[in-house]
Each structure stands twice: as structure tokens, then as C-alpha cells.
mmCIF file of C-alpha atoms and ligand atoms in Angstrom:
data_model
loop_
_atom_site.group_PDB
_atom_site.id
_atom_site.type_symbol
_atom_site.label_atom_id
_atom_site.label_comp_id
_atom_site.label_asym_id
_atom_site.label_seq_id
_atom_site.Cartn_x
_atom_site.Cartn_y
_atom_site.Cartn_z
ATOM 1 C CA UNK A 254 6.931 -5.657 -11.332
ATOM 2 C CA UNK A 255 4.245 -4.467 -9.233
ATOM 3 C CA UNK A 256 0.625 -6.695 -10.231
ATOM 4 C CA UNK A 257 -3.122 -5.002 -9.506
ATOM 5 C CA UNK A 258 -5.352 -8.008 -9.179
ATOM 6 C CA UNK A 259 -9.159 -7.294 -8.933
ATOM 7 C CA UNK A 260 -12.617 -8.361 -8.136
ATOM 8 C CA UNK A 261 -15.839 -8.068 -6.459
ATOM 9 C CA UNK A 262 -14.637 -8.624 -3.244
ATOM 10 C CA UNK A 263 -12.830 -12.435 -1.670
ATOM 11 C CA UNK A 264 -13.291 -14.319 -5.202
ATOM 12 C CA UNK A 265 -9.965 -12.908 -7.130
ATOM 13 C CA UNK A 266 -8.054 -14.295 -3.952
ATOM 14 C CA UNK A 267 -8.227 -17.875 -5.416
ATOM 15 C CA UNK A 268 -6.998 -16.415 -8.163
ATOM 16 C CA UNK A 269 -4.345 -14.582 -6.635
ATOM 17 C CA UNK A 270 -3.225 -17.577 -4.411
ATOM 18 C CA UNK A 271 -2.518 -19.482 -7.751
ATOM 19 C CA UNK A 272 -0.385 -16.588 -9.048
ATOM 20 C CA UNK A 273 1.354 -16.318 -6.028
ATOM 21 C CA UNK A 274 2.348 -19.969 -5.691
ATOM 22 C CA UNK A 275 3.800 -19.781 -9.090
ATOM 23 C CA UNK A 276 5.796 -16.323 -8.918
ATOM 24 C CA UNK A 277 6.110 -15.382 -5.431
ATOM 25 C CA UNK A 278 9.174 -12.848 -6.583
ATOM 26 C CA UNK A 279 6.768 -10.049 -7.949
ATOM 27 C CA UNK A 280 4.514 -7.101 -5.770
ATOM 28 C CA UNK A 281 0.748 -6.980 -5.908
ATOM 29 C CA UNK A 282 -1.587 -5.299 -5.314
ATOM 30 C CA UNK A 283 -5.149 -6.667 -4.651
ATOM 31 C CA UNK A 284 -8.395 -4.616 -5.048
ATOM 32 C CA UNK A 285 -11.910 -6.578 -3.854
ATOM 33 C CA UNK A 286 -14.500 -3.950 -4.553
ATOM 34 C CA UNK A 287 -16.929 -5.141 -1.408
ATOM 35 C CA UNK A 288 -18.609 -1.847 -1.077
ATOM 36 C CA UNK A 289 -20.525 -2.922 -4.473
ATOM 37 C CA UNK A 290 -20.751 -6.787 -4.782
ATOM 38 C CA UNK A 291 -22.437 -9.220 -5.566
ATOM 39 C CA UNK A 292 -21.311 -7.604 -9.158
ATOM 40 C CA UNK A 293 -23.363 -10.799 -10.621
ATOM 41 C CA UNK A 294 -26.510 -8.648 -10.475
ATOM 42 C CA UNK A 295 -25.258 -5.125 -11.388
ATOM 43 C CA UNK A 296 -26.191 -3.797 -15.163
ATOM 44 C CA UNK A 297 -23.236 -3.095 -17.881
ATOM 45 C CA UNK A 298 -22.865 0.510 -17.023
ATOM 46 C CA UNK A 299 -22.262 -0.356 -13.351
ATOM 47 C CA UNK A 300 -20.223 -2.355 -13.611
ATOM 48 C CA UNK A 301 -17.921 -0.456 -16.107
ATOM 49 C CA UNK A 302 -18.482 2.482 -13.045
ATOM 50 C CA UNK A 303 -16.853 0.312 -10.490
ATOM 51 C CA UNK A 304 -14.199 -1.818 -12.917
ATOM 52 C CA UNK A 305 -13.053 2.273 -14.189
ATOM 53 C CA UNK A 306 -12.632 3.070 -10.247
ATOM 54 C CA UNK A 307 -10.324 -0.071 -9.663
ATOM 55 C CA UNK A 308 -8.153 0.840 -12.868
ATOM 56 C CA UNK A 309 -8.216 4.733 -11.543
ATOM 57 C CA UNK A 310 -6.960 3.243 -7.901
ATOM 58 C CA UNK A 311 -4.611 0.842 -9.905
ATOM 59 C CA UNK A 312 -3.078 3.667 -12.312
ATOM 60 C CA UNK A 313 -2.537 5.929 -8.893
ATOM 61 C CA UNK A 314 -0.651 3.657 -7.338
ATOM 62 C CA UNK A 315 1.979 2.734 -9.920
ATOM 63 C CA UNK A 316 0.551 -1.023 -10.825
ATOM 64 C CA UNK A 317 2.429 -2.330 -14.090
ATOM 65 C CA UNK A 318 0.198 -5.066 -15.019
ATOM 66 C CA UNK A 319 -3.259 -5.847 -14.268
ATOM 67 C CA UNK A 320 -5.235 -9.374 -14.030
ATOM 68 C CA UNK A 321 -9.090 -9.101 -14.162
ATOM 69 C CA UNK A 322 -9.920 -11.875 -11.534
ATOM 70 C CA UNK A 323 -13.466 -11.910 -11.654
ATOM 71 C CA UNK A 324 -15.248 -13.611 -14.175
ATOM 72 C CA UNK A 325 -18.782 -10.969 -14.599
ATOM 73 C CA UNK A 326 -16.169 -8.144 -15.213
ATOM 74 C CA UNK A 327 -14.201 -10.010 -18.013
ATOM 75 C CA UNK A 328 -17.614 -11.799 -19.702
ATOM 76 C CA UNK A 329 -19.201 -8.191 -19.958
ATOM 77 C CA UNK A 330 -16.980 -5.314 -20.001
ATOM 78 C CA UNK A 331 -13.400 -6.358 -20.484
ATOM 79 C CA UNK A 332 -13.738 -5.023 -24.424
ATOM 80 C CA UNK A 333 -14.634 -1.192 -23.311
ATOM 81 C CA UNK A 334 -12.405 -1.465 -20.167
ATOM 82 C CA UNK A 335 -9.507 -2.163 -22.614
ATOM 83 C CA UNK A 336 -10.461 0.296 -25.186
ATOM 84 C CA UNK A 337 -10.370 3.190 -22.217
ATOM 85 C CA UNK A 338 -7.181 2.390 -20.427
ATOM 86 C CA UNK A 339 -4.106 1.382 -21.725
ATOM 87 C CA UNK A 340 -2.496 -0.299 -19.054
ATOM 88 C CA UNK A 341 -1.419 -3.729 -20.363
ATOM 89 C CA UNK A 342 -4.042 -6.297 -18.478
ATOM 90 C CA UNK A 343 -5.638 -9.557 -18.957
ATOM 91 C CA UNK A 344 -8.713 -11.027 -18.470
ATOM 92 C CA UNK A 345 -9.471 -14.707 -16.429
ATOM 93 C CA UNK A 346 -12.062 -16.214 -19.621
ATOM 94 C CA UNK A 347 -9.567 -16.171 -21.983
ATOM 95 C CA UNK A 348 -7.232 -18.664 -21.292
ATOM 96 C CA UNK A 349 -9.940 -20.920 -19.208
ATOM 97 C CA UNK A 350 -11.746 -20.597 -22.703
ATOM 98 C CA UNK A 351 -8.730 -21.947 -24.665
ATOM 99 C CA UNK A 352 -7.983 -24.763 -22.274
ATOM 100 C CA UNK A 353 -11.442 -25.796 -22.868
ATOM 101 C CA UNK A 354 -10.790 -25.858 -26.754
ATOM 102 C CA UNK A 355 -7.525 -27.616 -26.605
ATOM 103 C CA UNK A 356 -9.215 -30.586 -24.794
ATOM 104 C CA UNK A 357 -12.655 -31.024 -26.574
ATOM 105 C CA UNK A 358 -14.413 -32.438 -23.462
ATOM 106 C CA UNK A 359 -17.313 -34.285 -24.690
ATOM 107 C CA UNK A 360 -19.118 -32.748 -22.076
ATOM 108 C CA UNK A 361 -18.629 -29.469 -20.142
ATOM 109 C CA UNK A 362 -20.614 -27.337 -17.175
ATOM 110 C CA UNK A 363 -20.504 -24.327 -16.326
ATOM 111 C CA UNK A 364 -21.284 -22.634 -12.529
ATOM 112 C CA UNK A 365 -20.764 -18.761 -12.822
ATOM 113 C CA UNK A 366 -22.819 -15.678 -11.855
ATOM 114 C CA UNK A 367 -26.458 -14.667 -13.780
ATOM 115 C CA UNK A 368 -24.496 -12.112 -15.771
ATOM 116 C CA UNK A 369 -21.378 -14.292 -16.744
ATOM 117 C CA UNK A 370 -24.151 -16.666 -17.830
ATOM 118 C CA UNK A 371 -26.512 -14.354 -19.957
ATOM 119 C CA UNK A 372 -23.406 -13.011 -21.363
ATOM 120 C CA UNK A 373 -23.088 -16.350 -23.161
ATOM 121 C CA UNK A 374 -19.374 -16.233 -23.781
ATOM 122 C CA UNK A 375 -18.731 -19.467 -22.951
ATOM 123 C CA UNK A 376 -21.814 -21.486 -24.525
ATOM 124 C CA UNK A 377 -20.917 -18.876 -28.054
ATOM 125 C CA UNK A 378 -17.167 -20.077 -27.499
ATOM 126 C CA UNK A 379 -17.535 -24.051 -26.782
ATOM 127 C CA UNK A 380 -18.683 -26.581 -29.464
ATOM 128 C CA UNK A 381 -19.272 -28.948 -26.877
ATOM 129 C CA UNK A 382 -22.732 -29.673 -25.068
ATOM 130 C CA UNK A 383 -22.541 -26.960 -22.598
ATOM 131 C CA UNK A 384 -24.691 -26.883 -19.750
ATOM 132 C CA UNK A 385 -24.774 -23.687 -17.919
ATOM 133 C CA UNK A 386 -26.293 -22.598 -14.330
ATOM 134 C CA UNK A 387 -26.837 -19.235 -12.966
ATOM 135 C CA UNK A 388 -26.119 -19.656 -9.207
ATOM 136 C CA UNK A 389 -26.993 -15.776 -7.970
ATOM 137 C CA UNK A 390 -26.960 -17.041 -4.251
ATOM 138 C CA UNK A 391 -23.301 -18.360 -4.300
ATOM 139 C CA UNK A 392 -21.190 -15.474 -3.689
ATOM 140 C CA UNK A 393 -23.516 -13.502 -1.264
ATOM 141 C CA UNK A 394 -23.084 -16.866 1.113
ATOM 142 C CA UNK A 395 -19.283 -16.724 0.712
ATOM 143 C CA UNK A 396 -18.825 -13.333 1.536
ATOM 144 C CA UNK A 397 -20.686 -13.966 4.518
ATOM 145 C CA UNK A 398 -18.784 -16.775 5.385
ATOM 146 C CA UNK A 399 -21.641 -18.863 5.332
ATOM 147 C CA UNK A 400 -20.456 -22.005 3.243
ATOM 148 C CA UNK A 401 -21.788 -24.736 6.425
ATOM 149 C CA UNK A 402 -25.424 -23.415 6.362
ATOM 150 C CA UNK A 403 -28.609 -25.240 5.224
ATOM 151 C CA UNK A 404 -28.891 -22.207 2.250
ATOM 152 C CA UNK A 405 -25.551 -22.738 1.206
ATOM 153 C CA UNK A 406 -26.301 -26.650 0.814
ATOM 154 C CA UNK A 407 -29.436 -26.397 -0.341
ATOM 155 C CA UNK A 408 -28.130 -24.045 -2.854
ATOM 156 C CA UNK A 409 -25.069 -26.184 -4.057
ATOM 157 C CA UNK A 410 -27.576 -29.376 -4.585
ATOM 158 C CA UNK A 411 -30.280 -27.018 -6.711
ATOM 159 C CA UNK A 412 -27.498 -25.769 -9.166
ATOM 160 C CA UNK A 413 -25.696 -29.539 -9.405
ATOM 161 C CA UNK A 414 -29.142 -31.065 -10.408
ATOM 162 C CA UNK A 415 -28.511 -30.170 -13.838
ATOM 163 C CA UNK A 416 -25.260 -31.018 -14.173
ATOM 164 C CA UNK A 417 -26.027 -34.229 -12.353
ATOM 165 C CA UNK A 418 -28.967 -34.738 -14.777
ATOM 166 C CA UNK A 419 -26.665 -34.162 -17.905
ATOM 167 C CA UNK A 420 -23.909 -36.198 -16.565
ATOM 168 C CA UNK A 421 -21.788 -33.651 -16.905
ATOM 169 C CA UNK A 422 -17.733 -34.721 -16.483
ATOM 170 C CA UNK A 423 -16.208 -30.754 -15.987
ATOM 171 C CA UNK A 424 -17.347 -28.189 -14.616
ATOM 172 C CA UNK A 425 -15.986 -24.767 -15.015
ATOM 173 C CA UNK A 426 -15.840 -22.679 -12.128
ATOM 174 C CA UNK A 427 -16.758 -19.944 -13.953
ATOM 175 C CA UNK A 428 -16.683 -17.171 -11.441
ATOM 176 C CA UNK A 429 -13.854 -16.723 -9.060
ATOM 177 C CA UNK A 430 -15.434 -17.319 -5.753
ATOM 178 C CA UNK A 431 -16.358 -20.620 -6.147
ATOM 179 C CA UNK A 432 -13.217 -22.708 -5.800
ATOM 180 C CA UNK A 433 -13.905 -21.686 -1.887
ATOM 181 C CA UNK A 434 -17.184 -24.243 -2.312
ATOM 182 C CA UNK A 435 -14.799 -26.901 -4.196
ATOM 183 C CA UNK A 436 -14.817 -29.356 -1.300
ATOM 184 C CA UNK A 437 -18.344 -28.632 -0.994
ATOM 185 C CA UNK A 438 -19.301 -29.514 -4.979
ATOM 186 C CA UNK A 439 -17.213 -32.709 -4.595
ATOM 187 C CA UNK A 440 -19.197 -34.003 -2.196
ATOM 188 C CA UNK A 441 -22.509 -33.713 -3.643
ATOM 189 C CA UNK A 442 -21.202 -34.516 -6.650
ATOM 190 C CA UNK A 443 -17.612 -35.788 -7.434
ATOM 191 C CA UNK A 444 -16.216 -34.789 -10.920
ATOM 192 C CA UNK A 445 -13.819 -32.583 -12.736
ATOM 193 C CA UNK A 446 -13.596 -29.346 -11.033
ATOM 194 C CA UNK A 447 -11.845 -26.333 -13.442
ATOM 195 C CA UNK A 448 -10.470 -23.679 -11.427
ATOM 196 C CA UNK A 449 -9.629 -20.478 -13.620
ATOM 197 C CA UNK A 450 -6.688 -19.223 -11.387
ATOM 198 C CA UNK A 451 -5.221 -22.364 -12.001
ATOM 199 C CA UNK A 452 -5.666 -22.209 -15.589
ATOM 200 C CA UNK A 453 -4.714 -18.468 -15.903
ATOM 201 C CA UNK A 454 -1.503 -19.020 -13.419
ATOM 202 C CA UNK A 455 0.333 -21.855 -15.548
ATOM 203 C CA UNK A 456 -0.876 -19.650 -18.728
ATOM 204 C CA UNK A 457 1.159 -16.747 -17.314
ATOM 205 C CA UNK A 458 4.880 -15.865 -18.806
ATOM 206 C CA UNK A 459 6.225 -13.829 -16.002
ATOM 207 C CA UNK A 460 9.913 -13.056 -15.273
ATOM 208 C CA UNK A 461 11.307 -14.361 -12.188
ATOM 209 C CA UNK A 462 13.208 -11.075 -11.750
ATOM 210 C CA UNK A 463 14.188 -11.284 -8.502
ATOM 211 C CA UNK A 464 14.721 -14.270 -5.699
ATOM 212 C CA UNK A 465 13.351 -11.993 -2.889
ATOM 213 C CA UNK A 466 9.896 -12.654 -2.080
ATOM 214 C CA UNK A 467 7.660 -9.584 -3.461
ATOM 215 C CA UNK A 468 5.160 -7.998 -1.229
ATOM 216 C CA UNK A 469 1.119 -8.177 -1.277
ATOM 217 C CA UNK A 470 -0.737 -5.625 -0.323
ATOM 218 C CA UNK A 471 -4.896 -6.266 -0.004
ATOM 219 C CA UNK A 472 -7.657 -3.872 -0.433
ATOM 220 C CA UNK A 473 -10.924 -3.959 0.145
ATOM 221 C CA UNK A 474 -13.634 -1.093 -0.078
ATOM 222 C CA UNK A 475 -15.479 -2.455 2.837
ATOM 223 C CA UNK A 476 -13.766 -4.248 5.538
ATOM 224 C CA UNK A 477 -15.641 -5.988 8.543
ATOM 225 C CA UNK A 478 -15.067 -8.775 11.066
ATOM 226 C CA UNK A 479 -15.919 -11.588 8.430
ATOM 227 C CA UNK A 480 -14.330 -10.405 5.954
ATOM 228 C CA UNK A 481 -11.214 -10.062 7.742
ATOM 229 C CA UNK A 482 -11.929 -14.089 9.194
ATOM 230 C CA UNK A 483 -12.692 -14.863 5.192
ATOM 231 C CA UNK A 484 -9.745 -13.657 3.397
ATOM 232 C CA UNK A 485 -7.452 -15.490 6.395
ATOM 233 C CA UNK A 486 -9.680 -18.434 5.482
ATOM 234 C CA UNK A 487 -8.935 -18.175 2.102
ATOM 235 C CA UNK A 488 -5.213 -17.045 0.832
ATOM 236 C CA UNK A 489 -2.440 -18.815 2.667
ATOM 237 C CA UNK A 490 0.387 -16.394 2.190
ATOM 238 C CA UNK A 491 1.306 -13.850 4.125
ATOM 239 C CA UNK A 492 -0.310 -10.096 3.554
ATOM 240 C CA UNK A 493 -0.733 -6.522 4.118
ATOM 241 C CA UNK A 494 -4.729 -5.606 4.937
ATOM 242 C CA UNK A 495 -6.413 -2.249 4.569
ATOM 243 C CA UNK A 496 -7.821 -1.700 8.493
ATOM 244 C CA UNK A 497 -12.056 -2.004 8.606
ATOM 245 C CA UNK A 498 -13.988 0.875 8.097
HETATM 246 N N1 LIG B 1546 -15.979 -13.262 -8.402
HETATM 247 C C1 LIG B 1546 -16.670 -12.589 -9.438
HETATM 248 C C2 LIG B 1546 -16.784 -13.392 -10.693
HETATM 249 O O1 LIG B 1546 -15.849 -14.100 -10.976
HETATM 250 C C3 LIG B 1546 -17.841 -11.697 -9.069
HETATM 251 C C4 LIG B 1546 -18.934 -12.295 -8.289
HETATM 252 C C5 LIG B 1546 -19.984 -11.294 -7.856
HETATM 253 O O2 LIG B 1546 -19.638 -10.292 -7.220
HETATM 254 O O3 LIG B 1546 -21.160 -11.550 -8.154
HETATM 255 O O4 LIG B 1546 -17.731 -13.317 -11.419
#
């Protein structure tokens, strides 16, 4: 079965790198739409522009099954994108959502991008005392592989102090770029860390079909130098990359 994983850009790869670990027999196909991120900021109707021209790219090239690895795309659009293709896919909320519910945490946090936040899916979903943080500089600091900096620090300890404040005991990484800062988070401020690839990989009911190992095949719609440096940084297995532009 050949797999189309997408997202803005280096985030779906932690997602991916979950999936991977778990069925390493199947082909995929990765699409990180870097030509347009952050998608955090974009409005509703761009974002259903650029999600239409990853299913387009995905239908094209034969893809069987696709995974929505990015958390604005699934929080905002993932209804209409479903309603105008009908490719079987799946969203990474969902099951992150109904891990939540199955443990009723008496607390829960959650770190995801300004329009996963104002979407409210998760606060509207959870019962629990939800705390939530818009943290808009996050994945423009990733991309440009700048996770040691003073901003990036500066950064993680501004959008902690509330959870820190609320003694907050999980935290949902609610958009897919920011297991890359988990090490970082931990250190400022140690607690349970919930990564959605991990959650939507050991939700998955794949078929091993095969005991050869599949192939993966990356692209991105704007390669450079750092990106290249990033994605080696950041998914351990070994891959097929669209040359920089
Ligand atoms: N990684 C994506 C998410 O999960 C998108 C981040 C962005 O481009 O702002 O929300």
C-alpha cells in the first residue's frame, strides 16, 4: 500500500517516523508544503488552496491512503477536504482527542499553532480544565533550524508560564512540529509530554503485507541547505529527497 503523509513542511516527519517504526513494510509518500508555511497563520480558504494541491499531487501519483499530519489542517479544514475528495484519509486530532477522553486527565495543556487554537477543537472536545497556548513563533524557529537560540528559549519559557502557572500534568503537542522541541520543554519544565504521531501510530490497523521494507519517498515544495540538514536531523530512517530548488 502506497501512504501520502502531509504537512506544512518538517512537522508531519515526527509523525511519519512513528508510522514508520511501527509498519516499516508499506511505501510512502511524504508531502511538506514549505513553499507556504507557517500554515498556523494562513486563513480557511488558504489553507483548503494548499491542503487541495497536496491531495491533487497525492491522487497523481497513485497514493492509497492518506494521513493528515499536521494539526492546523485537520482542526480547520479536514470536514470540506473530506467532503471534496474521496480518497480514504485520516486526520492526526482524532485519535489524540480520544486518548485524551479515555484517560480523563484531571488536568490537560495544550501547545499548538494560533489557528489549531482559535479553532477550539480541543477545549469544545475535553471536559477537563484545558489550558491552551498559541505559540505562533514555534514552527518558524524549527524550520530554520534554530531550536539553540535565545528566541527559541525565550519563546519555550513564555508559552510554559501558563502551563507552569496552572500546574498543568500533560501537555498535548498539539501541532506536529513540536515533538522536535520535546527535550527542550522537559527541561524548562518536566511533565507529561503527548506526542500525536505516537498516539495516531499505535491507533493505526495496517496490514503487514509484506516483510520487505517499503520505500519513502520525501517532498518538499521548497528545498534549501537547512532544510535538507533538518529533515536528516529529524527522521532516522533511510529516504528518497526531492533535490533543492
Ligand atoms: N505542523 C503543522 C501543525 O501540526 C503546521 C504548522 C505550521 O505550518 O504553522 O499544525
Amino acid at each position: 500500500m502506497k501512504i501520502g503523509v502531509c504537512d506544512s513542511g518538517l512537522g508531519g516527519l515526527t509523525v511519519l517516523r512513528q508510522i514508520v517504526k511501527r509498519y516499516p513494510n508499506h511505501d510512502y509518500l511524504y508531502y511538506g508544503d514549505t513553499k507556504h508555511l507557517p500554515y498556523g497563520e494562513k486563513t480557511k480558504s488558504q489553507l483548503m488552496e494548499y491542503a487541495s494541491g497536496i491531495m491533487d499531487y497525492f491522487i497523481e501519483q497513485r497514493v492509497d491512503f492518506v494521513i493528515i499530519a499536521c494539526g492546523t489542517i485537520s482542526t480547520n479544514i479536514y470536514g470540506e477536504l473530506k467532503k471534496k475528495y474521496s480518497i480514504p484519509m485520516i486526520d492526526i486530532i482524532s485519535p489524540t482527542i480520544t486518548y485524551l477522553k479515555e484517560r480523563e486527565f484531571s488536568s490537560v495543556g495544550v501547545l499548538a499553532t494560533p489557528m489549531t487554537i482559535h479553532s477550539h477543537v480541543f477545549d469544545d472536545a475535553l471536559y477537563q480544565n484545558t489550558t491552551t497556548v498559541a505559540c505562533a513563533k514555534f514552527v518558524p524557529l524549527i524550520e530554520s533550524g534554530k531550536m539553540d537560540s535565545s528566541e527559541c528559549k525565550d519563546a519555550i519559557s513564555l508559552y510554559l508560564r501558563p502551563m507552569i502557572e496552572n500546574k498543568v500534568e500533560h501537555i498535548v503537542l498539539g501541532c506536529t512540529h513540536y515533538p522536535i522541541l520535546m527535550d527542550l520543554l522537559f527541561k524548562e519544565y518536566p511533565c507529561d509530554y503527548i506526542d500525536m504521531g505516537d498516539i495516531l501510530a499505535s491507533s493505526l490497523k495496517l496490514e503487514q503485507n509484506s516483510s520487505e521494507i517499503g520505500s519513502i519517498d520525501l517532498y518538499f515544495s521548497h528545498v534549501t541547505p537547512m532544510l535538507e540538514k533538518m529533515v536528516e536531523l529529524v527522521f532516522p530512517f533511510p529516504y528518497r529527497m526531492n533535490e533543492e530548488e
